Coordinates of N, CA and C in Angstrom, one line a residue:
M1 N -41.2 -52.6 178.3 CA -41.6 -53.0 177.0 C -40.9 -54.4 176.7
R2 N -41.6 -55.2 175.9 CA -41.0 -56.4 175.4 C -40.8 -56.1 173.9
I3 N -39.5 -56.3 173.4 CA -39.2 -56.0 172.0 C -38.6 -57.3 171.5
V4 N -39.1 -57.8 170.3 CA -38.6 -59.0 169.7 C -37.8 -58.5 168.4
I5 N -36.6 -59.0 168.3 CA -35.7 -58.6 167.2 C -35.4 -59.8 166.3
A6 N -35.7 -59.7 165.1 CA -35.3 -60.7 164.1 C -33.9 -60.5 163.7
G7 N -33.1 -61.5 163.6 CA -31.7 -61.4 163.4 C -31.0 -61.0 164.7
G8 N -31.3 -61.7 165.8 CA -30.9 -61.3 167.1 C -29.5 -61.4 167.4
H9 N -28.7 -62.1 166.5 CA -27.2 -62.2 166.8 C -26.4 -61.3 165.9
G10 N -27.1 -60.4 165.1 CA -26.4 -59.5 164.3 C -25.7 -58.5 165.1
Q11 N -24.7 -57.8 164.4 CA -23.9 -56.8 165.2 C -24.7 -55.6 165.7
I12 N -25.7 -55.2 164.9 CA -26.6 -54.1 165.4 C -27.5 -54.6 166.5
A13 N -28.1 -55.8 166.2 CA -29.0 -56.4 167.2 C -28.5 -56.6 168.5
L14 N -27.3 -57.2 168.6 CA -26.6 -57.4 169.9 C -26.4 -56.1 170.7
R15 N -26.0 -55.0 170.0 CA -25.9 -53.7 170.6 C -27.2 -53.2 171.1
L16 N -28.3 -53.4 170.3 CA -29.6 -52.9 170.7 C -30.1 -53.7 171.9
E17 N -29.9 -55.0 171.9 CA -30.3 -55.8 173.0 C -29.7 -55.3 174.3
R18 N -28.4 -55.0 174.3 CA -27.7 -54.5 175.5 C -28.3 -53.2 175.9
L19 N -28.6 -52.3 175.0 CA -29.2 -51.0 175.3 C -30.6 -51.2 176.0
L20 N -31.4 -52.1 175.4 CA -32.8 -52.3 175.9 C -32.7 -52.9 177.3
A21 N -31.9 -54.0 177.4 CA -31.8 -54.6 178.7 C -31.3 -53.6 179.8
G22 N -30.3 -52.8 179.4 CA -29.8 -51.8 180.3 C -30.7 -50.8 180.8
R23 N -31.8 -50.5 180.0 CA -32.8 -49.5 180.5 C -34.0 -50.2 181.1
G24 N -34.0 -51.5 181.2 CA -35.0 -52.2 181.9 C -36.1 -52.8 181.0
D25 N -35.9 -52.8 179.7 CA -36.8 -53.4 178.8 C -36.5 -54.9 178.7
E26 N -37.5 -55.6 178.1 CA -37.3 -57.1 177.9 C -37.0 -57.3 176.4
A27 N -35.8 -57.7 176.1 CA -35.4 -57.9 174.7 C -35.4 -59.4 174.5
A28 N -35.8 -59.8 173.3 CA -35.7 -61.2 172.8 C -35.2 -61.2 171.4
G29 N -34.3 -62.1 171.1 CA -33.8 -62.1 169.7 C -34.0 -63.4 169.0
I30 N -34.5 -63.4 167.8 CA -34.7 -64.6 167.0 C -33.4 -65.0 166.4
I31 N -32.9 -66.2 166.6 CA -31.7 -66.7 166.0 C -31.9 -68.0 165.4
R32 N -31.1 -68.4 164.4 CA -31.3 -69.7 163.7 C -30.4 -70.7 164.4
D33 N -29.2 -70.3 164.9 CA -28.2 -71.2 165.4 C -28.3 -71.2 166.9
P34 N -28.6 -72.4 167.5 CA -28.7 -72.4 169.0 C -27.3 -72.1 169.7
A35 N -26.2 -72.3 168.9 CA -24.9 -72.0 169.5 C -24.7 -70.5 169.8
Q36 N -25.6 -69.7 169.3 CA -25.5 -68.2 169.5 C -26.3 -67.8 170.8
A37 N -27.0 -68.7 171.4 CA -27.9 -68.3 172.5 C -27.1 -67.7 173.6
D38 N -25.9 -68.2 174.0 CA -25.2 -67.6 175.1 C -24.8 -66.2 174.9
D39 N -24.5 -65.8 173.6 CA -24.2 -64.4 173.3 C -25.3 -63.5 173.5
L40 N -26.6 -64.0 173.2 CA -27.7 -63.2 173.5 C -28.0 -63.0 175.0
R41 N -27.8 -64.1 175.7 CA -28.0 -64.0 177.2 C -27.0 -63.1 177.8
A42 N -25.8 -63.1 177.3 CA -24.7 -62.2 177.8 C -25.1 -60.7 177.5
A43 N -25.9 -60.5 176.4 CA -26.3 -59.1 176.1 C -27.6 -58.8 176.9
G44 N -28.1 -59.7 177.6 CA -29.3 -59.4 178.4 C -30.6 -59.8 177.7
A45 N -30.5 -60.5 176.6 CA -31.7 -60.8 175.8 C -32.1 -62.3 175.9
E46 N -33.3 -62.6 175.7 CA -33.8 -64.0 175.6 C -33.6 -64.5 174.2
P47 N -32.9 -65.6 174.0 CA -32.7 -66.2 172.7 C -34.0 -67.0 172.3
L48 N -34.4 -66.9 171.1 CA -35.6 -67.6 170.5 C -35.1 -68.2 169.2
V49 N -35.0 -69.6 169.2 CA -34.4 -70.3 168.1 C -35.5 -70.6 167.1
H50 N -35.4 -69.9 165.9 CA -36.4 -70.1 164.8 C -35.6 -69.8 163.5
D51 N -35.9 -70.5 162.5 CA -35.3 -70.2 161.2 C -36.3 -69.4 160.3
L52 N -36.1 -68.1 160.2 CA -37.0 -67.3 159.4 C -37.1 -67.7 157.9
E53 N -36.1 -68.4 157.4 CA -36.2 -68.8 156.0 C -37.2 -70.0 155.8
H54 N -37.5 -70.7 156.9 CA -38.3 -71.9 156.8 C -39.5 -71.9 157.8
A55 N -39.6 -70.9 158.7 CA -40.7 -70.9 159.6 C -42.0 -70.5 159.0
S56 N -43.1 -70.8 159.6 CA -44.4 -70.4 159.2 C -44.8 -69.1 159.9
V57 N -45.7 -68.4 159.3 CA -46.2 -67.1 159.9 C -46.8 -67.4 161.3
E58 N -47.5 -68.5 161.4 CA -48.1 -68.9 162.7 C -47.0 -69.1 163.8
E59 N -45.9 -69.7 163.4 CA -44.8 -70.0 164.4 C -44.3 -68.7 164.9
I60 N -44.0 -67.7 164.0 CA -43.4 -66.5 164.4 C -44.4 -65.6 165.1
A61 N -45.7 -65.7 164.7 CA -46.7 -64.9 165.4 C -46.8 -65.3 166.9
R62 N -46.6 -66.6 167.1 CA -46.6 -67.1 168.5 C -45.4 -66.5 169.3
V63 N -44.2 -66.3 168.6 CA -43.1 -65.7 169.2 C -43.4 -64.2 169.5
L64 N -44.1 -63.6 168.6 CA -44.4 -62.1 168.8 C -45.5 -61.9 169.7
D65 N -46.3 -62.8 170.1 CA -47.5 -62.6 170.9 C -47.1 -61.9 172.2
G66 N -47.7 -60.8 172.5 CA -47.5 -60.1 173.8 C -46.4 -59.1 173.7
A67 N -45.7 -59.0 172.5 CA -44.6 -58.0 172.4 C -45.2 -56.6 172.2
D68 N -44.4 -55.6 172.5 CA -44.8 -54.2 172.3 C -44.2 -53.6 171.0
A69 N -43.2 -54.2 170.5 CA -42.6 -53.8 169.3 C -41.8 -54.9 168.7
A70 N -41.6 -54.8 167.3 CA -40.9 -55.8 166.6 C -39.8 -55.1 165.7
V71 N -38.6 -55.6 165.7 CA -37.5 -55.0 164.9 C -37.0 -56.0 164.0
F72 N -37.0 -55.7 162.7 CA -36.3 -56.6 161.7 C -34.9 -56.1 161.4
A73 N -34.0 -56.9 162.0 CA -32.5 -56.5 161.8 C -31.8 -57.7 161.2
A74 N -32.5 -58.6 160.6 CA -31.9 -59.8 160.0 C -31.3 -59.5 158.6
G75 N -30.3 -60.3 158.2 CA -29.7 -60.1 156.9 C -29.0 -61.3 156.5
A76 N -28.9 -61.5 155.2 CA -28.1 -62.7 154.7 C -26.6 -62.6 155.1
G77 N -26.1 -61.3 155.1 CA -24.8 -61.1 155.5 C -23.8 -61.2 154.4
P78 N -22.5 -60.8 154.7 CA -21.5 -60.9 153.7 C -21.1 -62.3 153.3
G79 N -20.8 -62.5 152.1 CA -20.5 -63.9 151.6 C -21.7 -64.7 151.1
S80 N -22.9 -64.2 151.3 CA -24.1 -64.9 150.9 C -24.3 -64.5 149.4
G81 N -25.0 -65.4 148.7 CA -25.3 -65.2 147.3 C -26.6 -64.5 147.0
V82 N -26.9 -64.4 145.8 CA -28.2 -63.7 145.4 C -29.4 -64.4 146.0
G83 N -29.4 -65.7 146.0 CA -30.6 -66.4 146.5 C -30.9 -66.1 147.9
R84 N -29.9 -66.0 148.8 CA -30.2 -65.7 150.2 C -30.5 -64.2 150.4
K85 N -30.1 -63.3 149.5 CA -30.6 -61.9 149.6 C -32.1 -61.9 149.5
Q86 N -32.6 -62.7 148.6 CA -34.1 -62.8 148.4 C -34.7 -63.5 149.6
S87 N -34.2 -64.6 150.0 CA -34.9 -65.4 151.1 C -34.8 -64.8 152.4
V88 N -33.7 -64.0 152.7 CA -33.6 -63.4 154.0 C -34.0 -61.9 154.0
D89 N -33.3 -61.2 153.2 CA -33.5 -59.7 153.2 C -34.9 -59.3 152.7
H90 N -35.5 -60.1 151.9 CA -36.9 -59.8 151.4 C -37.9 -60.8 152.0
A91 N -37.8 -62.0 151.7 CA -38.9 -63.0 152.1 C -39.0 -63.1 153.6
A92 N -37.9 -63.1 154.4 CA -38.0 -63.2 155.8 C -38.6 -62.0 156.4
A93 N -38.3 -60.8 155.8 CA -38.9 -59.6 156.3 C -40.4 -59.5 156.1
V94 N -40.8 -60.1 155.0 CA -42.3 -60.1 154.7 C -42.9 -61.1 155.7
L95 N -42.3 -62.2 155.9 CA -42.9 -63.2 156.9 C -43.0 -62.6 158.3
F96 N -41.9 -61.8 158.7 CA -41.9 -61.2 160.0 C -43.0 -60.2 160.1
A97 N -43.2 -59.4 159.1 CA -44.3 -58.4 159.1 C -45.7 -59.1 159.1
D98 N -45.8 -60.2 158.3 CA -47.1 -60.9 158.4 C -47.4 -61.4 159.8
A99 N -46.3 -61.9 160.5 CA -46.5 -62.5 161.8 C -46.8 -61.4 162.8
A100 N -46.2 -60.2 162.6 CA -46.5 -59.1 163.5 C -48.0 -58.7 163.4
E101 N -48.5 -58.6 162.2 CA -49.9 -58.3 162.0 C -50.7 -59.4 162.6
R102 N -50.4 -60.7 162.4 CA -51.1 -61.7 163.0 C -51.2 -61.7 164.5
A103 N -50.1 -61.3 165.1 CA -50.0 -61.2 166.6 C -50.5 -59.9 167.1
G104 N -50.8 -58.9 166.3 CA -51.3 -57.6 166.8 C -50.2 -56.7 167.3
V105 N -49.0 -56.9 166.9 CA -47.9 -56.0 167.3 C -47.7 -54.9 166.3
R106 N -48.2 -53.7 166.6 CA -48.3 -52.7 165.6 C -46.9 -52.0 165.4
R107 N -46.2 -51.7 166.5 CA -44.9 -51.0 166.3 C -43.9 -51.8 165.6
H108 N -43.4 -51.4 164.5 CA -42.5 -52.3 163.7 C -41.4 -51.4 163.1
L109 N -40.2 -51.8 163.4 CA -39.0 -51.1 162.8 C -38.3 -52.0 161.9
M110 N -37.9 -51.4 160.7 CA -37.1 -52.1 159.7 C -35.7 -51.5 159.6
V111 N -34.7 -52.3 159.7 CA -33.3 -51.9 159.4 C -33.1 -52.2 157.9
S112 N -33.1 -51.1 157.1 CA -33.0 -51.3 155.7 C -31.6 -50.9 155.3
A113 N -31.4 -50.3 154.1 CA -30.1 -49.9 153.7 C -30.2 -48.6 152.8
M114 N -29.2 -47.7 153.0 CA -29.2 -46.6 152.2 C -28.9 -47.0 150.7
G115 N -29.7 -46.5 149.8 CA -29.6 -46.9 148.4 C -30.5 -48.0 148.0
A116 N -31.3 -48.5 148.9 CA -32.2 -49.6 148.6 C -33.1 -49.1 147.4
S117 N -33.1 -49.9 146.3 CA -33.8 -49.5 145.1 C -34.1 -50.7 144.3
P118 N -35.3 -50.7 143.6 CA -35.5 -51.8 142.7 C -34.6 -51.7 141.4
E119 N -34.0 -50.6 141.2 CA -33.1 -50.4 140.0 C -31.8 -49.8 140.5
P120 N -30.9 -50.6 141.0 CA -29.6 -50.0 141.5 C -28.8 -49.4 140.3
P121 N -27.9 -48.6 140.5 CA -27.1 -47.9 139.4 C -26.5 -49.0 138.5
A122 N -26.4 -48.7 137.3 CA -25.7 -49.5 136.3 C -24.2 -49.7 136.8
G123 N -23.8 -51.0 136.7 CA -22.4 -51.3 137.1 C -22.3 -51.8 138.5
T124 N -23.4 -51.8 139.3 CA -23.4 -52.2 140.6 C -23.0 -53.7 140.7
D125 N -22.2 -54.1 141.6 CA -21.9 -55.6 141.7 C -23.2 -56.4 141.8
P126 N -23.3 -57.5 141.0 CA -24.6 -58.2 141.0 C -25.1 -58.6 142.3
V127 N -24.3 -59.1 143.2 CA -24.8 -59.6 144.5 C -25.2 -58.4 145.3
F128 N -24.5 -57.3 145.3 CA -24.9 -56.1 146.0 C -26.2 -55.5 145.4
A129 N -26.3 -55.6 144.1 CA -27.5 -55.1 143.5 C -28.7 -55.9 143.9
A130 N -28.5 -57.3 144.0 CA -29.6 -58.1 144.5 C -30.0 -57.8 145.9
Y131 N -29.0 -57.4 146.8 CA -29.3 -57.0 148.1 C -30.1 -55.7 148.2
L132 N -29.7 -54.7 147.3 CA -30.5 -53.5 147.3 C -31.9 -53.7 146.8
R133 N -32.1 -54.6 145.8 CA -33.4 -54.9 145.3 C -34.2 -55.6 146.4
A134 N -33.6 -56.5 147.1 CA -34.3 -57.2 148.2 C -34.8 -56.3 149.3
K135 N -33.9 -55.4 149.7 CA -34.2 -54.4 150.7 C -35.3 -53.5 150.2
A136 N -35.3 -53.0 149.0 CA -36.3 -52.2 148.5 C -37.7 -52.9 148.4
A137 N -37.6 -54.2 148.0 CA -38.9 -54.9 148.0 C -39.5 -55.1 149.4
A138 N -38.6 -55.4 150.4 CA -39.1 -55.5 151.8 C -39.7 -54.2 152.3
D139 N -39.0 -53.1 152.0 CA -39.5 -51.8 152.4 C -40.9 -51.5 151.7
H140 N -41.0 -51.8 150.4 CA -42.2 -51.6 149.7 C -43.3 -52.4 150.3
D141 N -43.1 -53.6 150.7 CA -44.1 -54.4 151.3 C -44.5 -53.8 152.6
L142 N -43.6 -53.4 153.4 CA -43.9 -52.8 154.8 C -44.8 -51.6 154.6
R143 N -44.4 -50.7 153.6 CA -45.1 -49.5 153.5 C -46.6 -49.6 153.1
R144 N -47.0 -50.8 152.6 CA -48.4 -51.0 152.2 C -49.2 -51.6 153.3
R145 N -48.7 -51.7 154.5 CA -49.4 -52.3 155.6 C -50.0 -51.3 156.6
P146 N -51.3 -51.0 156.5 CA -51.9 -50.0 157.4 C -52.0 -50.6 158.8
G147 N -51.9 -51.9 159.0 CA -52.0 -52.5 160.3 C -50.8 -52.4 161.1
L148 N -49.7 -51.8 160.6 CA -48.4 -51.7 161.3 C -48.0 -50.2 161.4
D149 N -47.5 -49.8 162.5 CA -47.0 -48.5 162.7 C -45.5 -48.6 162.4
W150 N -45.1 -48.6 161.2 CA -43.7 -48.9 160.8 C -42.9 -47.6 160.6
T151 N -41.6 -47.9 160.9 CA -40.5 -46.9 160.6 C -39.4 -47.6 159.9
I152 N -38.9 -47.1 158.8 CA -37.8 -47.7 158.1 C -36.6 -46.9 158.3
L153 N -35.5 -47.5 158.7 CA -34.2 -46.8 159.0 C -33.2 -47.3 158.0
R154 N -32.6 -46.4 157.2 CA -31.6 -46.7 156.2 C -30.3 -46.1 156.6
P155 N -29.5 -46.9 157.3 CA -28.1 -46.4 157.7 C -27.2 -46.3 156.5
G156 N -26.2 -45.4 156.6 CA -25.1 -45.4 155.6 C -24.1 -46.5 155.9
L157 N -22.9 -46.3 155.4 CA -21.8 -47.3 155.6 C -21.6 -47.5 157.0
L158 N -21.7 -48.8 157.4 CA -21.6 -49.2 158.8 C -20.1 -49.4 159.2
T159 N -19.8 -48.8 160.4 CA -18.4 -49.0 161.0 C -18.5 -49.5 162.4
D160 N -17.4 -50.1 162.8 CA -17.3 -50.6 164.2 C -16.6 -49.6 165.1
D161 N -16.4 -48.4 164.7 CA -15.9 -47.4 165.6 C -16.8 -47.1 166.8
P162 N -16.3 -46.7 167.9 CA -17.1 -46.4 169.0 C -18.2 -45.3 168.7
G163 N -19.4 -45.5 169.2 CA -20.4 -44.5 168.9 C -20.1 -43.2 169.5
T164 N -20.6 -42.2 168.8 CA -20.5 -40.8 169.3 C -21.7 -40.2 170.0
G165 N -22.9 -40.9 169.7 CA -24.1 -40.4 170.2 C -24.6 -39.2 169.5
R166 N -24.0 -38.9 168.4 CA -24.4 -37.7 167.6 C -24.5 -38.2 166.1
V167 N -25.7 -37.8 165.5 CA -26.0 -38.3 164.2 C -26.7 -37.3 163.3
Q168 N -26.8 -37.6 162.1 CA -27.7 -36.9 161.1 C -28.8 -37.9 160.7
L169 N -30.0 -37.5 161.0 CA -31.2 -38.4 160.7 C -32.2 -37.5 160.0
A170 N -32.6 -38.0 158.8 CA -33.5 -37.2 157.9 C -34.0 -38.1 156.8
A171 N -35.0 -37.6 156.1 CA -35.6 -38.3 155.0 C -34.5 -38.5 153.9
S172 N -33.6 -37.6 153.8 CA -32.4 -37.7 152.9 C -31.2 -37.0 153.5
T173 N -30.2 -37.8 153.7 CA -28.9 -37.2 154.3 C -27.8 -37.1 153.3
G174 N -27.9 -37.8 152.2 CA -26.7 -38.0 151.4 C -25.8 -39.1 151.9
P175 N -24.8 -39.5 151.2 CA -24.0 -40.7 151.6 C -23.2 -40.3 152.8
G176 N -22.8 -41.3 153.5 CA -21.9 -41.1 154.7 C -21.8 -42.4 155.5
A177 N -21.0 -42.4 156.5 CA -20.8 -43.5 157.4 C -21.5 -43.3 158.7
V178 N -21.8 -44.4 159.5 CA -22.3 -44.3 160.8 C -21.9 -45.5 161.6
T179 N -21.7 -45.4 162.9 CA -21.3 -46.5 163.7 C -22.4 -47.4 164.0
R180 N -22.2 -48.7 164.2 CA -23.2 -49.6 164.6 C -23.8 -49.3 166.0
D181 N -22.9 -48.7 166.8 CA -23.4 -48.3 168.1 C -24.4 -47.2 168.0
D182 N -24.2 -46.3 167.1 CA -25.2 -45.2 166.9 C -26.5 -45.7 166.2
V183 N -26.3 -46.6 165.3 CA -27.6 -47.2 164.7 C -28.4 -47.8 165.8
A184 N -27.8 -48.6 166.7 CA -28.6 -49.2 167.8 C -29.2 -48.2 168.7
A185 N -28.5 -47.1 169.0 CA -29.0 -46.1 169.8 C -30.2 -45.4 169.2
V186 N -30.2 -45.2 167.9 CA -31.3 -44.6 167.2 C -32.5 -45.5 167.2
L187 N -32.2 -46.8 166.9 CA -33.3 -47.8 167.0 C -34.0 -47.8 168.3
A188 N -33.2 -47.8 169.4 CA -33.8 -47.7 170.7 C -34.7 -46.5 170.9
E189 N -34.2 -45.4 170.4 CA -35.0 -44.2 170.6 C -36.3 -44.2 169.7
L190 N -36.2 -44.8 168.5 CA -37.3 -44.9 167.6 C -38.4 -45.7 168.2
I191 N -38.0 -46.8 168.9 CA -39.0 -47.7 169.5 C -39.9 -46.9 170.5
D192 N -39.3 -46.0 171.1 CA -40.0 -45.1 172.1 C -40.7 -43.9 171.5
T193 N -40.6 -43.8 170.2 CA -41.2 -42.6 169.5 C -42.1 -43.0 168.4
P194 N -43.3 -43.5 168.8 CA -44.3 -44.0 167.8 C -44.7 -42.9 166.8
S195 N -44.5 -41.7 167.1 CA -44.9 -40.6 166.2 C -43.9 -40.6 165.0
T196 N -42.9 -41.4 164.9 CA -42.1 -41.6 163.7 C -42.7 -42.6 162.8
A197 N -43.8 -43.1 163.1 CA -44.5 -44.1 162.2 C -44.7 -43.5 160.8
G198 N -44.5 -44.3 159.8 CA -44.7 -43.9 158.4 C -43.6 -43.1 157.8
L199 N -42.4 -43.1 158.5 CA -41.3 -42.3 158.0 C -40.2 -43.3 157.5
I200 N -39.6 -42.9 156.4 CA -38.3 -43.6 155.9 C -37.2 -42.6 156.2
L201 N -36.2 -43.1 157.0 CA -35.2 -42.2 157.5 C -33.8 -42.7 157.1
E202 N -33.0 -41.8 156.6 CA -31.6 -42.1 156.4 C -30.8 -41.7 157.6
L203 N -29.7 -42.4 157.9 CA -28.9 -42.1 159.1 C -27.4 -42.2 158.7
I204 N -26.7 -41.1 159.1 CA -25.2 -41.0 159.0 C -24.7 -40.3 160.3
E205 N -23.4 -40.3 160.4 CA -22.8 -39.6 161.5 C -23.1 -38.1 161.4
G206 N -23.2 -37.4 162.5 CA -23.5 -36.0 162.4 C -23.2 -35.3 163.7
H207 N -23.9 -34.2 164.0 CA -23.6 -33.4 165.2 C -24.8 -33.3 166.2
T208 N -25.9 -34.0 165.9 CA -27.1 -33.8 166.7 C -27.2 -35.0 167.7
P209 N -27.4 -34.8 168.9 CA -27.6 -35.9 169.9 C -28.7 -36.8 169.4
V210 N -28.6 -38.1 169.6 CA -29.6 -39.1 169.1 C -31.0 -38.7 169.5
A211 N -31.2 -38.5 170.8 CA -32.6 -38.2 171.2 C -33.2 -37.0 170.6
V212 N -32.3 -36.0 170.4 CA -32.8 -34.7 169.7 C -33.1 -35.0 168.2
A213 N -32.2 -35.8 167.6 CA -32.4 -36.1 166.2 C -33.7 -36.8 165.9
V214 N -34.0 -37.8 166.8 CA -35.3 -38.5 166.7 C -36.5 -37.6 167.0
K215 N -36.4 -36.8 168.0 CA -37.4 -35.8 168.3 C -37.7 -34.9 167.2
D216 N -36.6 -34.4 166.5 CA -36.8 -33.5 165.4 C -37.5 -34.1 164.2
V217 N -37.2 -35.3 163.8 CA -37.9 -35.9 162.7 C -39.3 -36.3 163.1
A218 N -39.6 -36.5 164.3 CA -40.9 -36.9 164.7 C -41.8 -35.6 164.8
G219 N -41.2 -34.4 164.8 CA -42.0 -33.2 164.9 C -42.4 -32.9 166.2
N220 N -41.8 -33.5 167.3 CA -42.2 -33.2 168.6 C -41.5 -32.0 169.2

């Protein structure tokens, strides 16, 4: 399979690229900074230099042409302000989905966030609230697209601890943490499980092996 990942230099994306390359898939990552290209090559992925905040739908559709799946793992990142939450976490996600539809790439995975909501709890830090609103808006946009076989993954608090390969994956898990290694492993498994299309899934650490957890939510 050929999988194109938006936000290809992100911490989850690099882990996913290594997994995909290791199992013989063709991974490609969209990056804004050409200086990051060698990191993607080291992970076994093809670097694709495009700025999702300024690219056209047609430009990204050409990048997606011939892909078997698309993964949106981009994010404005820590230290960014309210404006970039909107331009990356929401607007870039919408553009990427538009491009996937244009290119005819039906399988579409979204890395969202636990707690994504148009109305975050009162007292939430304003920038984090903007992030949760942007993620919720991007999820809402994706859910209304019948031309895409989408799955939305909402991980809990992300950690850099070594992955355990065991998780809790469900429509609602409650709060918790999860390693970036295990998020990448779940994404790789979801790519191969199109019967999870139409599901919004929360993910935290747990006791179920990744492959079994994905199979269970898919009803296989």
